[in-house]
Coordinates of C-alpha atoms in Angstrom, one line a residue:
X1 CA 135.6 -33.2 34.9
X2 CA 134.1 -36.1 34.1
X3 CA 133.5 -37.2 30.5
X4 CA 129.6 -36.5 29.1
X5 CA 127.0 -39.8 29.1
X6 CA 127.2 -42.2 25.6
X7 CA 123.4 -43.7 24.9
X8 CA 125.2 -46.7 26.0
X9 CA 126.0 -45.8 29.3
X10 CA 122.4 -44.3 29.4
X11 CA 120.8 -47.3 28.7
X12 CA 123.0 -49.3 31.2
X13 CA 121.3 -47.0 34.2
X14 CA 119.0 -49.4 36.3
X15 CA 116.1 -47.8 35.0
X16 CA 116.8 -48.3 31.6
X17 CA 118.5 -51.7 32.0
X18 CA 114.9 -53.3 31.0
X19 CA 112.8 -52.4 27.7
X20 CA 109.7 -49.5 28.8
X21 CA 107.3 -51.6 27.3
X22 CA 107.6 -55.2 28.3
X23 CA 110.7 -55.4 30.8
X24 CA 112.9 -57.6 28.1
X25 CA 117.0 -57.2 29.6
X26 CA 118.9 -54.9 27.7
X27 CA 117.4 -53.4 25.1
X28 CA 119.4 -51.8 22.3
X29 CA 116.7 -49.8 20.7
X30 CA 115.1 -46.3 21.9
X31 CA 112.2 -43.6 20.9
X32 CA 114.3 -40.7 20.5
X33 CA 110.9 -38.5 20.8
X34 CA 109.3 -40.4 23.2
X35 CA 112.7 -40.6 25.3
X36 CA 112.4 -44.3 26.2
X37 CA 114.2 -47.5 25.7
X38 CA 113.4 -50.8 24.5
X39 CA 114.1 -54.4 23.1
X40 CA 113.8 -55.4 19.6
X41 CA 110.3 -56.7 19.5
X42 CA 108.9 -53.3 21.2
X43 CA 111.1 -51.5 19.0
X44 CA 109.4 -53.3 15.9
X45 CA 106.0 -52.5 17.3
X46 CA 106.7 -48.9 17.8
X47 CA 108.4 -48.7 14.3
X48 CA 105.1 -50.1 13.1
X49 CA 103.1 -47.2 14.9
X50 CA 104.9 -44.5 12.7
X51 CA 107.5 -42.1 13.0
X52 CA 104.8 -39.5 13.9
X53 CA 104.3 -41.2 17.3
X54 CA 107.7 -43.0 18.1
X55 CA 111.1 -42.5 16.3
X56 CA 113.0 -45.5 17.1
X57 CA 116.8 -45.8 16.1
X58 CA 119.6 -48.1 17.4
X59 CA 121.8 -47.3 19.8
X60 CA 124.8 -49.1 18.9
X61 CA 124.2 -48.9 14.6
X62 CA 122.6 -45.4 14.5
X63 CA 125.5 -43.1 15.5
X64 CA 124.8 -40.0 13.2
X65 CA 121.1 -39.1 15.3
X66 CA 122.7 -39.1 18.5
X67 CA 123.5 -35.6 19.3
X68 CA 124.0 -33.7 22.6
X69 CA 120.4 -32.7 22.5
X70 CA 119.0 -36.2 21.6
X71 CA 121.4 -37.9 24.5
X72 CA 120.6 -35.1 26.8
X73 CA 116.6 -35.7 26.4
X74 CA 117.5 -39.5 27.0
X75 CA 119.2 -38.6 30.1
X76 CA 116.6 -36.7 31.1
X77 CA 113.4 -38.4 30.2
X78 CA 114.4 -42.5 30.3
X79 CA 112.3 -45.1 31.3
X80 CA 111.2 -44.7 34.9
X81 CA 110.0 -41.3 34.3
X82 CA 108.6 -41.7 31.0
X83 CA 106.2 -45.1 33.0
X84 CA 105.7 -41.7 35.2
X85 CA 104.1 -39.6 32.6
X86 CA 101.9 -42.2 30.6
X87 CA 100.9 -44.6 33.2
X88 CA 99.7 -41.3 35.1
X89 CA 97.4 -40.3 32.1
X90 CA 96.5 -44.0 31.5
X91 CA 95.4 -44.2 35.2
X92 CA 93.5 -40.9 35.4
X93 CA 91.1 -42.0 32.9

């Protein structure tokens, strides 16, 4: 059995390895609702926009919001699918 997915090794996948927003190397920050990860500056930006639209944490200095259901919706959602989702509805405007 093999041991269960960190946010670290998450965010090391190739399509998390770059921020969602701008394509910075290895971010360290992520939206836990929005299921995405990014770099410091995005992370500002979408700190700025208000919990009620992107909760961003760390994922090395935030180790208390990480449960199994937060890491699994990570796993699940990440980057490349998330682009999926939003740059669909952008585009089909």
């Amino acid at each position: 059995m093999t041991a269960p997915l960190t946010m670290r090794d998450i965010a090391k996948l190739p399509e998390n390895a770059q921020c969602a927003d701008c394509d910075e190397q290895a971010p360290e920050w992520a939206s836990l609702n929005l299921g995405i990860f990014l770099c410091i500056k995005c992370a500002g930006i979408h700190r700025n926009l208000g919990v009620e639209h992107s909760k961003v944490r760390s994922i090395k200095l935030d180790t208390t919001c990480w449960d199994v259901d937060s890491i699994q919706h990570m796993q699940n959602m990440g980057n490349a699918r998330a682009r999926e989702i939003y740059e669909y509805r952008a585009l089909a405007r």
